[in-house]
C-alpha atoms as one frame of an Amber mdcrd trajectory, in Angstrom:
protein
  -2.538  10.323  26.972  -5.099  12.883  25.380  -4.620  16.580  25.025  -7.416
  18.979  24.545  -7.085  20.422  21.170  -8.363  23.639  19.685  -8.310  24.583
  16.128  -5.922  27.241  16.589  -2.911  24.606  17.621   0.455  24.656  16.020
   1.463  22.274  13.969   4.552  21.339  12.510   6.236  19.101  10.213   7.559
  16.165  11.075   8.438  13.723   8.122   9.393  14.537   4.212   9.360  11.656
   2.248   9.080  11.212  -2.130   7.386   7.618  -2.620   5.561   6.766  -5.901
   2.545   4.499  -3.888  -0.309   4.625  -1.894   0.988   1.514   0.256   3.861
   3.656   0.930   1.946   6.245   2.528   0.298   3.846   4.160   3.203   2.299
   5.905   4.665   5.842   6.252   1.141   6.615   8.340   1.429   3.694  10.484
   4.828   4.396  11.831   2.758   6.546  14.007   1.568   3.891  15.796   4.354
   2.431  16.923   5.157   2.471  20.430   7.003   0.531  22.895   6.242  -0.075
  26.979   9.597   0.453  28.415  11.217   3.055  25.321   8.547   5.718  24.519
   4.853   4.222  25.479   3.662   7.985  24.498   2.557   7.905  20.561   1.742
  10.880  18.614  -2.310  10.785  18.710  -2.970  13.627  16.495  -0.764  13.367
  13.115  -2.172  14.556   9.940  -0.274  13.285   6.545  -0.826  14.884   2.713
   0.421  13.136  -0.228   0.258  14.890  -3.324   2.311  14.903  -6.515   4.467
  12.236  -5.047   5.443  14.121  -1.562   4.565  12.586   1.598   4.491  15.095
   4.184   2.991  14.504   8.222   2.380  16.808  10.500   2.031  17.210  14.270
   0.757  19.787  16.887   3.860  21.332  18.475   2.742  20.912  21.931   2.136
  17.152  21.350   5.779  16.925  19.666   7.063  19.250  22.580   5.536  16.970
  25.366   7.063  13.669  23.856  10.740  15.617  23.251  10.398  16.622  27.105
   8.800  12.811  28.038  12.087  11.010  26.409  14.659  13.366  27.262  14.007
  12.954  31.111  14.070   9.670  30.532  17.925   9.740  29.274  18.769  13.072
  31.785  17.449  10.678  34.650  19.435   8.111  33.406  16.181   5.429  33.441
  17.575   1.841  33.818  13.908   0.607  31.937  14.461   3.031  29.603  17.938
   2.159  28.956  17.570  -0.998  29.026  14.674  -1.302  26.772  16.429   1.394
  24.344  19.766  -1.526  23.825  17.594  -4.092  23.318  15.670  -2.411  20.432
  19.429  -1.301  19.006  20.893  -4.234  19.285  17.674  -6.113  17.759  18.857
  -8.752  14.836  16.039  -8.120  12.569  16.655 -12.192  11.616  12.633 -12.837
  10.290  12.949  -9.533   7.806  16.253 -10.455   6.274  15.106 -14.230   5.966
  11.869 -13.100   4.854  13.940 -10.497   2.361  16.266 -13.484   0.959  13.664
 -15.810   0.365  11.860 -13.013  -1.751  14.782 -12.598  -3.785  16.016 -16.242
  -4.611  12.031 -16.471  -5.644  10.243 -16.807  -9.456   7.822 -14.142  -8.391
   5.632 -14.905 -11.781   5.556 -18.426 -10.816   3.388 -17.496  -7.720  -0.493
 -17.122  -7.513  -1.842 -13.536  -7.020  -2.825 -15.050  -3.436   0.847 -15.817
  -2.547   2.021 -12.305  -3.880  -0.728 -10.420  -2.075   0.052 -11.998   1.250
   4.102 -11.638   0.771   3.156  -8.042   0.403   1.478  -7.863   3.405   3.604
  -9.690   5.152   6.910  -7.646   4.684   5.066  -4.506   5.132   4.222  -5.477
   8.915   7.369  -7.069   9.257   9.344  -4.432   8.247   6.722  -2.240  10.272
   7.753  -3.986  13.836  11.493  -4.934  12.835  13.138  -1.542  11.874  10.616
   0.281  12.975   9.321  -1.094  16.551   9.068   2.361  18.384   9.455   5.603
  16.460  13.202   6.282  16.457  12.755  10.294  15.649  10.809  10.536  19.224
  14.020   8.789  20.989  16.139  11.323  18.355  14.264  14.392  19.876  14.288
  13.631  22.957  18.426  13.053  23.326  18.235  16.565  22.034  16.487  17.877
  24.616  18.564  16.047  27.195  21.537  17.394  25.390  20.031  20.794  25.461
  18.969  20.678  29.442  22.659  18.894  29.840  24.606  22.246  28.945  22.134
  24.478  30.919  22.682  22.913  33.898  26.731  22.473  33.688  26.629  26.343
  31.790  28.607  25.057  28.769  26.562  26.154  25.994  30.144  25.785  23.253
  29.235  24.104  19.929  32.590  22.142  20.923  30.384  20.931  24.296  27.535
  20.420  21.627  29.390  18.390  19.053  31.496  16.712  21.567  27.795  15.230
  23.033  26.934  14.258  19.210  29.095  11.835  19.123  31.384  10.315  16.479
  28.135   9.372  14.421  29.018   8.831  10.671  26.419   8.175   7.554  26.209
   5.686   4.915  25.548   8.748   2.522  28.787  10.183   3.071  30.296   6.711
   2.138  28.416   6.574  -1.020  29.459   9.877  -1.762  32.843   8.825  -1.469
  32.521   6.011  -3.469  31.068   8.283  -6.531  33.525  10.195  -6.274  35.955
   7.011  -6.527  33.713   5.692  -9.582  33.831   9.254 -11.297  37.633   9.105
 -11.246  38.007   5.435 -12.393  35.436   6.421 -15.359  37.671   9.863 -15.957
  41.017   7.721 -16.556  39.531   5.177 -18.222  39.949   2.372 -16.214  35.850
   1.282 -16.009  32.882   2.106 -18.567  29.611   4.413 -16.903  28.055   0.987
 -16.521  30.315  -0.535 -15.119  30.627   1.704 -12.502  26.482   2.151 -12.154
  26.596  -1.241 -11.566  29.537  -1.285  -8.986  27.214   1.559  -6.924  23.990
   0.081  -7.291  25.362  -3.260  -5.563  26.361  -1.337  -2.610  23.852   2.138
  -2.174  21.298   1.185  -4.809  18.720   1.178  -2.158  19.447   4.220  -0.238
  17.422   6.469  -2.652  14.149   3.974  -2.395  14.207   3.646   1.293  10.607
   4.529   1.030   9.369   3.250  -2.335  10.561   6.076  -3.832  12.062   4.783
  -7.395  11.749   7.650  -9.979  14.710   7.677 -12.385  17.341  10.331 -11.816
  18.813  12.342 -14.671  22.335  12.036 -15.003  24.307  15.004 -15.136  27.669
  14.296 -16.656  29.293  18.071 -16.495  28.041  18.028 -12.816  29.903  14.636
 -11.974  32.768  15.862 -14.224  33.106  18.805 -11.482  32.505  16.567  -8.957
  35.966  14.552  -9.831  37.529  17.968 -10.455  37.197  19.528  -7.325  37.631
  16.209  -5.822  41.243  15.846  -6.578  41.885  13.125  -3.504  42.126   9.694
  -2.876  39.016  10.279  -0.154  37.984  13.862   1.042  36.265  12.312   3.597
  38.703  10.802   6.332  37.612  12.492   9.792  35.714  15.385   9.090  37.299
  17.650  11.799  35.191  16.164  14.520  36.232  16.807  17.730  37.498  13.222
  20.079  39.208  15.092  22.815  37.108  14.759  26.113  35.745  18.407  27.441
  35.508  18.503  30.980  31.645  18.580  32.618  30.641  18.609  36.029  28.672
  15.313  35.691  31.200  13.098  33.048  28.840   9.505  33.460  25.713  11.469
  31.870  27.864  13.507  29.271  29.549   9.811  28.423  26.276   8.413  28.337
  24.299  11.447  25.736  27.282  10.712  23.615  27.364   7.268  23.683  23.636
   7.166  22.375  24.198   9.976  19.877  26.372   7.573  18.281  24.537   4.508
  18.508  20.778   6.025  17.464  22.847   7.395  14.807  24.183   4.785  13.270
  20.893   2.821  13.757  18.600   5.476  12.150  21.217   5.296   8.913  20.846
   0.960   8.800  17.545   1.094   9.581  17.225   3.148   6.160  19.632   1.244
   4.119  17.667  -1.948   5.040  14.542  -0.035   4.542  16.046  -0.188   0.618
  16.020  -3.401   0.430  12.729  -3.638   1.774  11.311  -0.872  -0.720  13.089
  -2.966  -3.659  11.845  -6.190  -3.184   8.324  -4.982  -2.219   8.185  -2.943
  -5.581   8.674  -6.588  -7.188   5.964  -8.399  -5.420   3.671  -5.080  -5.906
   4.011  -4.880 -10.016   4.196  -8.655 -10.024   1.005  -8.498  -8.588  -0.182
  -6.312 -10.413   0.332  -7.709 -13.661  -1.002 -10.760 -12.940  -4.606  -8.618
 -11.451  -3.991  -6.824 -14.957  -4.626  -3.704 -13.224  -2.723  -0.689 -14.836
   0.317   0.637 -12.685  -0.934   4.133 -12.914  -4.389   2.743 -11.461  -2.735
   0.441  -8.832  -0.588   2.559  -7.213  -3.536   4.821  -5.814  -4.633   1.200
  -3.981  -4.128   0.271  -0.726  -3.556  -2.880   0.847  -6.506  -3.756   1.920
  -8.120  -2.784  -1.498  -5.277  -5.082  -3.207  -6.701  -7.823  -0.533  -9.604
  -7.580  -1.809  -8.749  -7.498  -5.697  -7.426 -11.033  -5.225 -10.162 -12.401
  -3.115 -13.371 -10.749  -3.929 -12.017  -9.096  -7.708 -12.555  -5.676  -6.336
 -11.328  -2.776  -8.285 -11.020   0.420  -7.006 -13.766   2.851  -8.923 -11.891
   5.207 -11.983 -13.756   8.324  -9.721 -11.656   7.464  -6.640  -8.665   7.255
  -8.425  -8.811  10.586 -10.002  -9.824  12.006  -6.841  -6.588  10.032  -4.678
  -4.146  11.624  -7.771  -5.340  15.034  -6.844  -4.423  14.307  -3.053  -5.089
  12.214  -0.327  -4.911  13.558   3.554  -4.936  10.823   6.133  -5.391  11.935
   9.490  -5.410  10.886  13.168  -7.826  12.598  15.735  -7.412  11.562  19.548
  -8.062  14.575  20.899 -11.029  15.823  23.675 -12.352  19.024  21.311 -15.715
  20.714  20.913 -18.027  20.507  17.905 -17.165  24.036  16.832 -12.919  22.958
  16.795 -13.284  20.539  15.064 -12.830  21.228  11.518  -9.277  20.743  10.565
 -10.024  22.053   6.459  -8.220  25.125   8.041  -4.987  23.493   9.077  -4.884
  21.721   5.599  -5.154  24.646   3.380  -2.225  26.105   5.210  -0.099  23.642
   4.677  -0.971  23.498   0.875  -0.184  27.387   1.376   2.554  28.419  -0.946
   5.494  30.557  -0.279   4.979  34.844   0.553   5.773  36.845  -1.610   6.531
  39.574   0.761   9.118  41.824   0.487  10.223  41.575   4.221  13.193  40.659
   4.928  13.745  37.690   7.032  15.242  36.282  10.121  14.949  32.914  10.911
  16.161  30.724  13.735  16.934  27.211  13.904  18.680  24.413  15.136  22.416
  25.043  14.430  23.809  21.214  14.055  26.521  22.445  11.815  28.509  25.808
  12.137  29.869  28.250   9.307  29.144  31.202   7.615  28.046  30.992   4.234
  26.463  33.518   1.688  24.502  31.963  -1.607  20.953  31.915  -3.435  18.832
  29.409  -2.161  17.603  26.458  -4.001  14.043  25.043  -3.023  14.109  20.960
  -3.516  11.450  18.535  -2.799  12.884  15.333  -4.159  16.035  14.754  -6.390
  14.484  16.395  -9.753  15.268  19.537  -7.695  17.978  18.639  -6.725  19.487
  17.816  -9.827  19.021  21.366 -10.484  21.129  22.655  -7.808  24.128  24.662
  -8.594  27.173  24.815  -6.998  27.470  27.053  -4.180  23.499  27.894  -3.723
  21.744  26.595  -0.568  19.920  23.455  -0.626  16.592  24.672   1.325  14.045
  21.616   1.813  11.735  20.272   3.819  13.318  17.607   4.320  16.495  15.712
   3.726  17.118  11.746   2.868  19.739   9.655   0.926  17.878  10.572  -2.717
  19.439  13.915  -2.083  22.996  12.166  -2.141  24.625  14.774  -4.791  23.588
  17.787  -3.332  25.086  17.790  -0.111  28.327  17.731  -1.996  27.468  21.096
  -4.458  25.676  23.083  -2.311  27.528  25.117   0.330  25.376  24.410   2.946
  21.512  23.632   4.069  18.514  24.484   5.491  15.449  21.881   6.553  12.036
  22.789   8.020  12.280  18.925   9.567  14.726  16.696  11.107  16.617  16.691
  14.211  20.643  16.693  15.442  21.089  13.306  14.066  19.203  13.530  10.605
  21.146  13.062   7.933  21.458  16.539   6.824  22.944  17.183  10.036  25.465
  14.641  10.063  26.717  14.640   6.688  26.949  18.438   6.708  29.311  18.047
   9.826  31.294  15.356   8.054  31.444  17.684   4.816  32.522  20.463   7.122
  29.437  22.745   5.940  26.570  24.820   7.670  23.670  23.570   8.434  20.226
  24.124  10.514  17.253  22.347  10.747  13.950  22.738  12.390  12.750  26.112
  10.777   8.791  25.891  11.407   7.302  26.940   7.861  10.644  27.576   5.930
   9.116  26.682   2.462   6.232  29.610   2.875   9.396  32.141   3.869  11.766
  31.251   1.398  11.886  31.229  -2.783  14.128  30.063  -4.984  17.038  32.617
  -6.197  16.307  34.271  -2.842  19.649  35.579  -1.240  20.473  34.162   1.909
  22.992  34.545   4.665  23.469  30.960   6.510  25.137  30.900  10.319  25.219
  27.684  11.495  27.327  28.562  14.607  24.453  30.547  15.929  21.590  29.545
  14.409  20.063  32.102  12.025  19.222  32.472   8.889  18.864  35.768   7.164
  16.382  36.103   4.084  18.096  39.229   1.701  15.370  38.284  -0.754  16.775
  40.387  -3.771  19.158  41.791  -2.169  22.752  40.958  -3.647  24.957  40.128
  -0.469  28.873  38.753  -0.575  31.571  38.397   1.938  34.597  40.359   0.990
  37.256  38.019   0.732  35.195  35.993  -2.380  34.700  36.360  -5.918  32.800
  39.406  -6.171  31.321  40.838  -9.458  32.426  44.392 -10.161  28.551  45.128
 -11.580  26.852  44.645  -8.587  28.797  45.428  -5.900  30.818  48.386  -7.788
  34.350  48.194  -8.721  35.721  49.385  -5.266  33.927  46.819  -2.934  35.304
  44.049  -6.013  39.442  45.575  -5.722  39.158  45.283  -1.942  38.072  41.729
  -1.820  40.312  40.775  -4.366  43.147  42.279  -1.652  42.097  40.303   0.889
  41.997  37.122  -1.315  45.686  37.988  -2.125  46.654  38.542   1.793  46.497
  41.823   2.262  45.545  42.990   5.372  41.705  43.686   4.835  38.971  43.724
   7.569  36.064  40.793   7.567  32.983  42.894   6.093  29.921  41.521   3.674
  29.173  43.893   0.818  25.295  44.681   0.221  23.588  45.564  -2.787  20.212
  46.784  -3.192  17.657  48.831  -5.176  16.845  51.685  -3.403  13.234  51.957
  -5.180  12.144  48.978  -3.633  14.156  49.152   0.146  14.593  52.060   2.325
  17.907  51.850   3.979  17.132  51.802   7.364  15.139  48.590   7.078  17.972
  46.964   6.039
């Protein structure tokens, strides 16, 4: 299906990803292309991907998103038997050849095979890894159960968050498990009773891959005063035992098709988190074969990883090399696009839509409201903190906002410190949204062009019950009821919130502080 395009479309972002390799983008790019007849036979036609600097990022026009959220979601509000049908068999799908295919890679001598061998192993698990995990587009199916969801509580005029969480499900991440299980490590390491490499080793076994589910395999810098507060504020067996979610049944008009959203919430879920996990395994082995194959090509890792796989085809059978020029010019940036549309001459030049997505954040003064998806509720004050992959996010302080494009397991540690996100991407089962819920913290996602509206250190107010976000910018904000320092917020405002942290009877209130020189107070 084609849609006339001009060059004034929205786009928006759709995918987030830190991977170190060209033939990550690549397989990035071609998921796509997948479709499938009976699940979502409707493909994006029009995506546009950068990678620079190690970010991945793809985009879409918003009506072309909008029209496939709208396609799939009347598929599951109609209740499609097809549909259905199709949509268990690609959940319930073994993926036997990949994990054959992954344990004969594994129990192999990689240096003992020919530079043929390796080359066609690498191609081979990137297809099969291509049509096994990733045989339709599972965000499209995601989207589109939110729009059902959405359409669901218009028509039965429950629009609750306990009616909307109900409908998620009882969906649970992997990441919250590993978090869990660092937090187990930490205390074992704290009393003594395992060595740090012990216990790196003990993790590794069971999460290693969920930070390189895309080929993304950058060391992290260990932060042992962080993971010391970690334990120390972590002063449980497991903090994470049921998360507050809500089991009771709510009563709806039409109980098969609000069984039936939640059922799926919880299944595509749960899928969408293996899928990853096995997509670390796939990212670790392939990284093997890759630098296996490249040693043996002796072509230098910072050279090879600006090939693709047809160019590392060709470097085994025809001793291609890709030219020095090409290389310097792919390490600048590389934008891979796809162009289906029916456009005139004079539309289309897309060098506009790139340079505003290179656009960095304003600078403006204005302050800020922002809606988004609210997939976690609470009220939260705190700075935000801009991360792009986990360097960032080892930066992250306790209590500041974790504001990101996007969010994926190499973020594991700042779910826990910050006090609660914000993503331009993802949908009500991405894993920001689910391990939020689980950590009992705010959260909203799908804020078109958050990055360009938002700096680091800005002040932010966070309500994930309704849905907004409110840039203060340097405006010092607090709720009265927290810490408050007597400097900024003058030495009344700090006595009364210190009441109502001892009990006293003090209203709810948010103190504001702000230079007059640069705000006039009726903006505010």
């Amino acid at each position: 299906m084609l849609f006339s395009n001009t060059v004034n479309d929205n786009y928006k972002i759709i995918n987030h990803r830190n991977v170190d390799k060209m033939i990550d983008v690549e397989f990035l790019q071609d998921l796509y292309s997948q479709v499938d007849l009976e699940i979502n036979p409707v493909r994006f036609r029009n995506i546009i991907s950068i990678y620079r600097d190690g970010i991945f990022q793809a985009y879409a026009p918003e009506k072309e998103w909008n029209f496939l959220q709208e396609y799939v979601g009347n598929k599951f509000l109609e209740k499609d038997r097809s549909f259905l049908i199709g949509l268990n068999h690609y959940i319930e799908f073994p993926k036997t050849e990949l994990k054959k295919l992954l344990k004969s890679i594994a129990q192999r001598d990689l240096n003992s095979d020919s530079p043929k061998i390796l080359c066609h192993t690498l191609i081979k698990l990137h297809f099969c890894a291509l049509n096994e995990i990733y045989g339709i587009n599972l965000v499209q199916i995601e989207e589109g159960l939110h729009y059902a969801i959405k359409k669901f509580l218009q028509s039965e005029q429950n629009f609750g968050t306990d009616a909307f969480n109900w409908l998620l499900g009882d969906s649970h991440s992997i990441l919250t498990d590993a978090i869990e299980l660092k937090v187990s490590l930490s205390e074992k390491k704290r009393k003594g009773l395992i060595t740090n490499k012990e216990a790196e080793q003990i993790y590794t076994n069971q999460y290693g891959g969920l930070e390189t589910a895309y080929g993304n395999f950058k060391e992290k810098n260990s932060n042992n005063e962080k993971e010391k507060q970690f334990v120390k504020d972590t002063n449980k067996e497991s903090f994470l035992p049921s998360y507050g979610r809500r089991k009771d049944k709510i009563a709806f008009k039409n109980m098969d098709l609000a069984i039936c959203l939640r059922n799926y919430s919880s299944k595509i879920f749960e899928l969408r988190d293996k899928n990853k996990f096995l997509m670390g395994q796939v990212s670790t082995e392939k990284n093997r074969v890759f630098n296996t194959l490249l040693s043996k090509l002796k072509i230098l890792p910072q050279e090879g990883k600006f090939y693709m796989l047809m160019e590392l085809y060709k470097a085994v059978y025809e001793d291609y090399r890709v030219s020095k020029n090409t290389i310097k010019e792919r390490s600048k940036g590389v934008v891979l696009s796809r162009k289906e549309n029916i456009k005139t001459e004079a539309n289309s030049n897309t060098k506009l839509l790139i340079t505003n997505f290179a656009s960095k954040t304003s600078n403006s003064r204005t302050l800020k409201l922002m809606r988004g998806v609210p997939v976690s509720r609470g009220l939260v004050i705190g700075k935000a903190h801009l991360v792009n992959d986990s360097t960032d996010s080892n930066q992250l302080k306790k209590g500041e906002i974790l504001v990101a494009p996007g969010t994926d397991f190499n973020l594991v540690d700042s779910f826990y410190e910050c006090a609660g996100s914000i993503t331009e991407e993802g949908g009500i089962l991405s894993h920001a949204s689910i391990v939020a819920r689980e950590l009992k913290k705010p959260c909203l996602v799908g804020i078109k062009n958050l990055i360009r509206k938002i700096q680091n250190k800005d002040n932010l107010i966070l309500n994930g019950t309704i849905g907004l976000v409110a840039n203060l910018r340097d405006i010092n904000v607090a709720l009265i009821g927290t810490k408050i320092d007597a400097k900024i917020f003058g030495s009344k405002v700090a006595r009364l919130s210190l009441l109502k942290r001892k009990g006293y009877p003090v209203l709810d209130g948010i103190a504001i502080s702000f230079d007059p020189k640069k705000y006039n107070l009726l903006e505010l």
